[in-house]
mmCIF file of C-alpha atoms in Angstrom:
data_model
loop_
_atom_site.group_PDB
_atom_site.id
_atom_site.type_symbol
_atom_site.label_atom_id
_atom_site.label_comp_id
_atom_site.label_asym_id
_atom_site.label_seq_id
_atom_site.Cartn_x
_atom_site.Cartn_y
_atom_site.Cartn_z
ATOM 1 C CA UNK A 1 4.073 -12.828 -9.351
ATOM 2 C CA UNK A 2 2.438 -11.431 -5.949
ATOM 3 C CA UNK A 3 0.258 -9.503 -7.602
ATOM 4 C CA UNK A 4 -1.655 -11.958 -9.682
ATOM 5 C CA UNK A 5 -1.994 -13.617 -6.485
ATOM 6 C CA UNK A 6 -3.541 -10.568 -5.112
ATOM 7 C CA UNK A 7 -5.876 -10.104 -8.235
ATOM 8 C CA UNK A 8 -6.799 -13.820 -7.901
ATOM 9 C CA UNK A 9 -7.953 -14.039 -3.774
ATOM 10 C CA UNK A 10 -9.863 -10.024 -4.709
ATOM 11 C CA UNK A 11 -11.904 -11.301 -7.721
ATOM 12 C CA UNK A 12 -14.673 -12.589 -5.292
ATOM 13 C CA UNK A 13 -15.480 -9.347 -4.213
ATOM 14 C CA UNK A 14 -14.596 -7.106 -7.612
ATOM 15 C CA UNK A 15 -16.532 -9.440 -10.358
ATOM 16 C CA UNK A 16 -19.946 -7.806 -9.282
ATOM 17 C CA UNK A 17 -18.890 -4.669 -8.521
ATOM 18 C CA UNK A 18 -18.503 -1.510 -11.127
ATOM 19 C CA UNK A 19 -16.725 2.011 -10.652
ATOM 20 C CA UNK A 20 -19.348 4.643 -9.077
ATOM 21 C CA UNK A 21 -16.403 7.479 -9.230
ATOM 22 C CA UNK A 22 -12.763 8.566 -9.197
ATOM 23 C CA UNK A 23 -10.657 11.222 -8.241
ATOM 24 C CA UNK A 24 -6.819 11.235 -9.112
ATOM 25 C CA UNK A 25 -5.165 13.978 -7.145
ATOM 26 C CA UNK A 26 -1.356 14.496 -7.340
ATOM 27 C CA UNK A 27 -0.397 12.969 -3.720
ATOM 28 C CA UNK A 28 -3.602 10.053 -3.692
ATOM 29 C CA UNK A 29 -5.787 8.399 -6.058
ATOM 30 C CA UNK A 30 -9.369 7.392 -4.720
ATOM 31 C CA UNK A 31 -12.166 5.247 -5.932
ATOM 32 C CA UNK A 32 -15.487 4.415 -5.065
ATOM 33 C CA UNK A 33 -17.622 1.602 -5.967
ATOM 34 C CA UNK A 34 -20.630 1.231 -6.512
ATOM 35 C CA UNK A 35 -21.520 -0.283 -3.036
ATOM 36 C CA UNK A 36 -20.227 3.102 -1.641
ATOM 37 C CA UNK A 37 -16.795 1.357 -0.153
ATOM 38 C CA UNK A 38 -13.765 4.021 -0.909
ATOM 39 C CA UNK A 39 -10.288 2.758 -1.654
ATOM 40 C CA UNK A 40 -7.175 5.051 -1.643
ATOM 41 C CA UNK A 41 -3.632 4.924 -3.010
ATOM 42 C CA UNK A 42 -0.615 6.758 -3.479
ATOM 43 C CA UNK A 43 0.416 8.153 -6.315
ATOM 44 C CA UNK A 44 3.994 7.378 -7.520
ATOM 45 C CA UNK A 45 4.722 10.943 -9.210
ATOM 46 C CA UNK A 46 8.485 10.392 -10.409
ATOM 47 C CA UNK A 47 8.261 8.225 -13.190
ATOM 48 C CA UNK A 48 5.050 9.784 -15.020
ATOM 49 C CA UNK A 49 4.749 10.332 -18.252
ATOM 50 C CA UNK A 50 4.882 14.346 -19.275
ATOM 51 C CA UNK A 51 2.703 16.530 -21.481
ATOM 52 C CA UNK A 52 -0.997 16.828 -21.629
ATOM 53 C CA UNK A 53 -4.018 14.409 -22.111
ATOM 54 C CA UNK A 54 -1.893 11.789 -21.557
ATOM 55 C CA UNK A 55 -3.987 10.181 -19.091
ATOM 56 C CA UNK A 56 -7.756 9.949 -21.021
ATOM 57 C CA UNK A 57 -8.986 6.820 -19.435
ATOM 58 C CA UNK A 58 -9.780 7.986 -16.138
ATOM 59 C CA UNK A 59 -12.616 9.665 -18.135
ATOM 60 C CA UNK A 60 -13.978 6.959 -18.750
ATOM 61 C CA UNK A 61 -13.806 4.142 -16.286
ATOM 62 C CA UNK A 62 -17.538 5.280 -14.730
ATOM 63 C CA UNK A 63 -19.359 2.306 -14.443
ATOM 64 C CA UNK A 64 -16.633 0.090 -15.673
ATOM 65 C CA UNK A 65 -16.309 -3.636 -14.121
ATOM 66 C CA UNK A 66 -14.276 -3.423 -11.153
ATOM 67 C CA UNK A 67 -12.742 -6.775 -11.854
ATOM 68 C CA UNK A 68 -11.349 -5.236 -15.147
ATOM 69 C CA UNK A 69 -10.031 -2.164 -13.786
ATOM 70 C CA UNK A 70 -8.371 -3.959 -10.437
ATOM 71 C CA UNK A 71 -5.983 -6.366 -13.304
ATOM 72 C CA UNK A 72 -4.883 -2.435 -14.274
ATOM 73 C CA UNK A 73 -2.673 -3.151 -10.540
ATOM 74 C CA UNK A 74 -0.720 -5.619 -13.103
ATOM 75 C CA UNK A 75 -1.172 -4.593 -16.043
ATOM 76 C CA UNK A 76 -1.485 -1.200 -16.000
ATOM 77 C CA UNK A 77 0.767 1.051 -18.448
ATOM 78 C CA UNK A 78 1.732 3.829 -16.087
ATOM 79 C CA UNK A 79 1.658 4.374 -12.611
ATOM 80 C CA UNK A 80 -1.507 6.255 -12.953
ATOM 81 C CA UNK A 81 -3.174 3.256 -13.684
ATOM 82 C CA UNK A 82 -1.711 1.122 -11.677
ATOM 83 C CA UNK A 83 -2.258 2.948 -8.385
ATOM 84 C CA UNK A 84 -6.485 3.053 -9.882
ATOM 85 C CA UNK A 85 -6.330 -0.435 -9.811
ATOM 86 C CA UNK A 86 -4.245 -0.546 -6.087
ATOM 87 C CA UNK A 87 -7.564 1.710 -5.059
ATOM 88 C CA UNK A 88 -10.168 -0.648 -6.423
ATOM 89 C CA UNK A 89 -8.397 -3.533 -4.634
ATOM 90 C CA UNK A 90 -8.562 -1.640 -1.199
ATOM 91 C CA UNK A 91 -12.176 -0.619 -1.590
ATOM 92 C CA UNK A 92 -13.093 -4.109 -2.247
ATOM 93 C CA UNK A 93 -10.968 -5.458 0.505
ATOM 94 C CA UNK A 94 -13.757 -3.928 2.857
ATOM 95 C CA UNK A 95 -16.259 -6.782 1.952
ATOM 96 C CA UNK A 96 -14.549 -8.828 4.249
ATOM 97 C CA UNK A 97 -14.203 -9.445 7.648
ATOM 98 C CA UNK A 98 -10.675 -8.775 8.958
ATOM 99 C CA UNK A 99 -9.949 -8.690 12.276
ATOM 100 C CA UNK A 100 -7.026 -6.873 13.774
ATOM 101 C CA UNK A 101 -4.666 -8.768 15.084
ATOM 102 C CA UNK A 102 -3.843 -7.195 19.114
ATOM 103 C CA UNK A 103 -0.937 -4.760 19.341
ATOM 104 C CA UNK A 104 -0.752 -4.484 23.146
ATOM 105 C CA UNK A 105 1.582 -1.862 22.671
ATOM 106 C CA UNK A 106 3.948 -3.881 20.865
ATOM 107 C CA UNK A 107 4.194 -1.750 17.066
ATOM 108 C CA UNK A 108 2.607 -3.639 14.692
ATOM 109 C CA UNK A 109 2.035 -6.966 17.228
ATOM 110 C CA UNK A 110 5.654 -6.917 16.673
ATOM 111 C CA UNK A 111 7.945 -8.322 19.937
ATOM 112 C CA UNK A 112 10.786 -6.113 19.313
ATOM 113 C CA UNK A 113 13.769 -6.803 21.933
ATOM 114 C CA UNK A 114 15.823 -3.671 20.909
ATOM 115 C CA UNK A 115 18.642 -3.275 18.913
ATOM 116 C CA UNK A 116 17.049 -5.354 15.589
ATOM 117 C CA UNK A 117 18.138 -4.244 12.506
ATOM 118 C CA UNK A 118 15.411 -3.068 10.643
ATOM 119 C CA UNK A 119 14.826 -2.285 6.744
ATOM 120 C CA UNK A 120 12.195 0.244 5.406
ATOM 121 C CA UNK A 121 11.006 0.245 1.670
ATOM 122 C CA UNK A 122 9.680 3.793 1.627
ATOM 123 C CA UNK A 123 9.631 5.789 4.415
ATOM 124 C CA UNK A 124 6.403 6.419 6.718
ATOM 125 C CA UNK A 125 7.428 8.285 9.635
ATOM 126 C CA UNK A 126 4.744 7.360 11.834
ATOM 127 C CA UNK A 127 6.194 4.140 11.641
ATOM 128 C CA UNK A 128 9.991 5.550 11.960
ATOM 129 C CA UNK A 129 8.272 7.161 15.569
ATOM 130 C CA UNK A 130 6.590 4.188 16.469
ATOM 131 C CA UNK A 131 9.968 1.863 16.214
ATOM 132 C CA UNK A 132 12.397 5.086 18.232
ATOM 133 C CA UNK A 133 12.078 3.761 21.571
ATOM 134 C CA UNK A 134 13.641 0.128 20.607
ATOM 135 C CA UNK A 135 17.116 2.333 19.106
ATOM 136 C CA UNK A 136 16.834 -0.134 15.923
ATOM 137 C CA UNK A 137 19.493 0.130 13.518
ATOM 138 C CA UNK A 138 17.466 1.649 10.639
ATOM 139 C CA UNK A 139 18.217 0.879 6.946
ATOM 140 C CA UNK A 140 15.757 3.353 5.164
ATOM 141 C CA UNK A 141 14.870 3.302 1.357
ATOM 142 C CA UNK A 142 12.951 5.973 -0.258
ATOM 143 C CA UNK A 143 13.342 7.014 -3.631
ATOM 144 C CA UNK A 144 11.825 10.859 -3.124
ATOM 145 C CA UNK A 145 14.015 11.221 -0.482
ATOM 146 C CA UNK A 146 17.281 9.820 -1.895
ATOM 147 C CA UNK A 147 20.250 12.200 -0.577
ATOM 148 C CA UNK A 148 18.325 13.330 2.542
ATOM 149 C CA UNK A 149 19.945 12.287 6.062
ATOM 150 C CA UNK A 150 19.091 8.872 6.790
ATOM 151 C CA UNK A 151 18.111 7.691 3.405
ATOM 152 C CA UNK A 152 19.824 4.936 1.790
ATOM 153 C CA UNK A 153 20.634 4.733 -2.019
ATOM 154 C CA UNK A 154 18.519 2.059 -3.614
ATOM 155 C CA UNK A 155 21.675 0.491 -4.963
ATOM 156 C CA UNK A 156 22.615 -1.125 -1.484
ATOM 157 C CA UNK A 157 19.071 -3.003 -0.699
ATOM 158 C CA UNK A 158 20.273 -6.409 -1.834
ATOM 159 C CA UNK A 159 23.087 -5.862 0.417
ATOM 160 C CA UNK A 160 21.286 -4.396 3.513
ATOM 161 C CA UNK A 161 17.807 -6.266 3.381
ATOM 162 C CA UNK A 162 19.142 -9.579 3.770
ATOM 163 C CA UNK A 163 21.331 -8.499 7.498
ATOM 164 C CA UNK A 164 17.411 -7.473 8.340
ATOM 165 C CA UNK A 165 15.430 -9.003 10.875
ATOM 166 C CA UNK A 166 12.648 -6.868 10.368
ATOM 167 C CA UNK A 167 11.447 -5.395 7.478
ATOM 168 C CA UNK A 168 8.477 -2.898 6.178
ATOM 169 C CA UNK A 169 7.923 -2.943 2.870
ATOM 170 C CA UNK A 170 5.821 0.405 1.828
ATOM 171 C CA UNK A 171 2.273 -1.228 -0.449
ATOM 172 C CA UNK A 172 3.282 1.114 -2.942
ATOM 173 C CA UNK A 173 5.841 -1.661 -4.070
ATOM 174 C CA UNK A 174 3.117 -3.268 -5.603
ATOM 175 C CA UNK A 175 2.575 -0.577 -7.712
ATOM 176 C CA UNK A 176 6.024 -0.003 -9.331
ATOM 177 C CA UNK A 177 6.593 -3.706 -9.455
ATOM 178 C CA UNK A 178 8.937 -4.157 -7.121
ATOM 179 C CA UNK A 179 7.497 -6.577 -4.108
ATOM 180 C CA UNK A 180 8.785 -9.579 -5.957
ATOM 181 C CA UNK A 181 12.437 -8.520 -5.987
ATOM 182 C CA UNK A 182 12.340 -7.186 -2.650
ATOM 183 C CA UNK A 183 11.024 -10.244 -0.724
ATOM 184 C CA UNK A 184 13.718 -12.618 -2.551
ATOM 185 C CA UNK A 185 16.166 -10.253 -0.570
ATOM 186 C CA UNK A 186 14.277 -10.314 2.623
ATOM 187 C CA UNK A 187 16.356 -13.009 5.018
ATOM 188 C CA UNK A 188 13.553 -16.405 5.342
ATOM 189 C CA UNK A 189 13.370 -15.790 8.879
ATOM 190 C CA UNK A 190 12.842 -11.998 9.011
ATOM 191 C CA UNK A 191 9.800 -10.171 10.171
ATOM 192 C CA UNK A 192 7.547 -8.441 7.106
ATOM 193 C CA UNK A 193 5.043 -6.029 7.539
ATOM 194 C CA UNK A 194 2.981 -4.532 4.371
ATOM 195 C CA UNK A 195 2.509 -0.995 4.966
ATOM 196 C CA UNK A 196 0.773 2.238 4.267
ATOM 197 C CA UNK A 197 -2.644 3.032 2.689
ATOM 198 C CA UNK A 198 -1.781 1.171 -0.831
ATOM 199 C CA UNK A 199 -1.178 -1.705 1.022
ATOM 200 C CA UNK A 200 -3.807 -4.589 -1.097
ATOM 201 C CA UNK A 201 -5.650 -5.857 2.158
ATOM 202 C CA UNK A 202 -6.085 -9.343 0.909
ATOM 203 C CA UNK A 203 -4.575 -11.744 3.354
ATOM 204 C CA UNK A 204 -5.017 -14.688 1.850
ATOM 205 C CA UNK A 205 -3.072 -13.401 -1.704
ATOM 206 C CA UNK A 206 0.352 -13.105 0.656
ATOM 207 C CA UNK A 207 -0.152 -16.778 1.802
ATOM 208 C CA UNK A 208 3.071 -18.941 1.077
ATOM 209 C CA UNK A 209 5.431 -15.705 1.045
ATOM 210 C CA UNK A 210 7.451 -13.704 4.385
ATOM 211 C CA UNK A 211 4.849 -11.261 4.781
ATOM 212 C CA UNK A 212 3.660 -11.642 8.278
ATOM 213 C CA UNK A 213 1.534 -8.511 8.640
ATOM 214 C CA UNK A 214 -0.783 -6.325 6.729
ATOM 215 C CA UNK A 215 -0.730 -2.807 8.159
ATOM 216 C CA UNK A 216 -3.034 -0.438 5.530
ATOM 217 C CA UNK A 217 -6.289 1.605 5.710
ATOM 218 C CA UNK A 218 -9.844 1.206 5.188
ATOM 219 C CA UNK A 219 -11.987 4.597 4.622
ATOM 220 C CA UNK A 220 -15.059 5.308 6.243
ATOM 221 C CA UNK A 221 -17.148 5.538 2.590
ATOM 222 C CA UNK A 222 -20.094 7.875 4.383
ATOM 223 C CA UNK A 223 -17.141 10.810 3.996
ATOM 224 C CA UNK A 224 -16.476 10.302 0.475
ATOM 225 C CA UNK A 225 -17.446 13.903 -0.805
ATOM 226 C CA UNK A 226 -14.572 15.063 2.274
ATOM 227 C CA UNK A 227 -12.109 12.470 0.747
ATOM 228 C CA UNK A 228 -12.138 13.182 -2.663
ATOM 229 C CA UNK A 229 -12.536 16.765 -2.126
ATOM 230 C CA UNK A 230 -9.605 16.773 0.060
ATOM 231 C CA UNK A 231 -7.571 14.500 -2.637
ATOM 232 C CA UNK A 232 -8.860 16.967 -5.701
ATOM 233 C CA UNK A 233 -6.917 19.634 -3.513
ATOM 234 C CA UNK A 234 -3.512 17.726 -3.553
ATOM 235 C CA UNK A 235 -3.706 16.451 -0.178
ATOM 236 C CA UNK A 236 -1.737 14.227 0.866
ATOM 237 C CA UNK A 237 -2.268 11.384 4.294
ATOM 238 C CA UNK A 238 -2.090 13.597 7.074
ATOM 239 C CA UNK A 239 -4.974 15.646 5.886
ATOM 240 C CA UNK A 240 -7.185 12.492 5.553
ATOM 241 C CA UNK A 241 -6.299 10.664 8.960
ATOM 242 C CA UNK A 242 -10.037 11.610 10.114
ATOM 243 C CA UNK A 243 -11.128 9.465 7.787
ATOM 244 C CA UNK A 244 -8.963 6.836 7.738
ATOM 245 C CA UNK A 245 -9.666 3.059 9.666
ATOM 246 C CA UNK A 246 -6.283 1.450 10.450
ATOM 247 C CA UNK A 247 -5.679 -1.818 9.615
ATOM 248 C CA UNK A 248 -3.267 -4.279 11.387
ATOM 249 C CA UNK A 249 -4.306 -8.027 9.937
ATOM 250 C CA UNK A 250 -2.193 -10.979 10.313
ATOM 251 C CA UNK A 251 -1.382 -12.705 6.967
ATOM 252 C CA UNK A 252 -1.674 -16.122 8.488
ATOM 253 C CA UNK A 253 -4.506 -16.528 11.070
#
């Protein structure tokens, strides 16, 4: 599976690192380690677990091995944990040097001609904006938006994704487990781009698949008390864009 590829190229830079704090919000998850780098990720609300308590071991990951809490990405019970171990993978990312690949006002580095058909596994609207002036012929997926003008039911990606010659795949789809699934539908010559800010920056785990591009976030870690405040108050991306380092990193140098 992807994700144990992930785990496997991140373990040099979690296996000496330990959880300094956490803050799980509503909309975003954040951690910081103990080298003061912040990761954030989103948090996939519909399929949580009701009641209360049910989510005791965020009290007590403090000072836990980062290594151990990052497998939580695969083996994680609920989404809660997860998306904790999606944010420990993106706050490790930033131990190494990633350079962005040059956009030159092409979105994403993409060459778009106009006219591609293009799938989207969770809708970001900045992207949507970014990709209006090429009149694409958008296939969008998003399952908090299913029913809402534009939105296609889940039901019909193996039949759309595969007529795509782009495609974004949102990096929450490593959390719910669906990135496998999804890139056996992709065509083998279409365009992939990672997105979002739970997108695992770790290049050289997405070696040997489609993904062409990682498009995620680094934090600037010297505004943590902003970020988790922010987070701890339900906010959600917009409100933490002043923080936020954009990353555009080409899978295969």
């Amino acid at each position: 599976m992807l994700i144990d590829k992930l785990l496997q190229a991140a373990k040099p830079y979690t296996q000496n690192r330990t959880i300094k704090d956490l803050v799980v919000g509503i909309s975003l998850i954040a951690v910081q380690l103990d080298d003061d780098s912040v990761g954030v990720s989103y948090v996939l609300r519909e399929d949580l677990p009701g009641g209360c308590s049910v989510f005791p071991y965020a009290r007590e990951m403090i000072g836990v091995s980062a290594a151990q809490i990052a497998d939580w990405a695969a083996e994680g019970r609920d989404n809660i944990q997860r998306a904790i171990g999606n944010a420990v993978l993106n706050a490790a990312s930033t131990q190494q040097d990633l350079p962005d690949c040059s956009q030159e006002g092409k979105p994403f580095g993409l060459h778009l001609t106009g006219g591609e058909k293009v799938g989207m596994i969770g809708m970001i609207q900045p992207a949507v904006m970014m990709l209006k002036p090429y009149n694409c012929q958008m296939y969008m997926f998003d399952k908090g938006r299913e029913g809402q003008d534009g939105i296609y039911p889940a039901e019909r990606q193996a039949e759309l994704l595969p007529q795509c010659q782009v495609v974004f795949l949102s990096g929450t789809t490593t959390i719910n487990g669906t990135i496998d699934q999804l890139l056996r539908w992709c065509a083998p010559d279409s365009r992939i781009v990672m997105l979002g800010s739970s997108t695992p920056m770790f290049p050289q785990g997405f070696r040997g698949t489609q993904v062409d591009i990682l498009a995620g976030s680094w934090w600037d870690g010297t505004k943590k008390s902003e970020i988790f405040r922010l987070i701890s108050l339900a906010s959600g991306i917009d409100g933490l864009r002043p923080y936020m380092i954009k990353k555009n990193v080409k899978v295969r140098p």
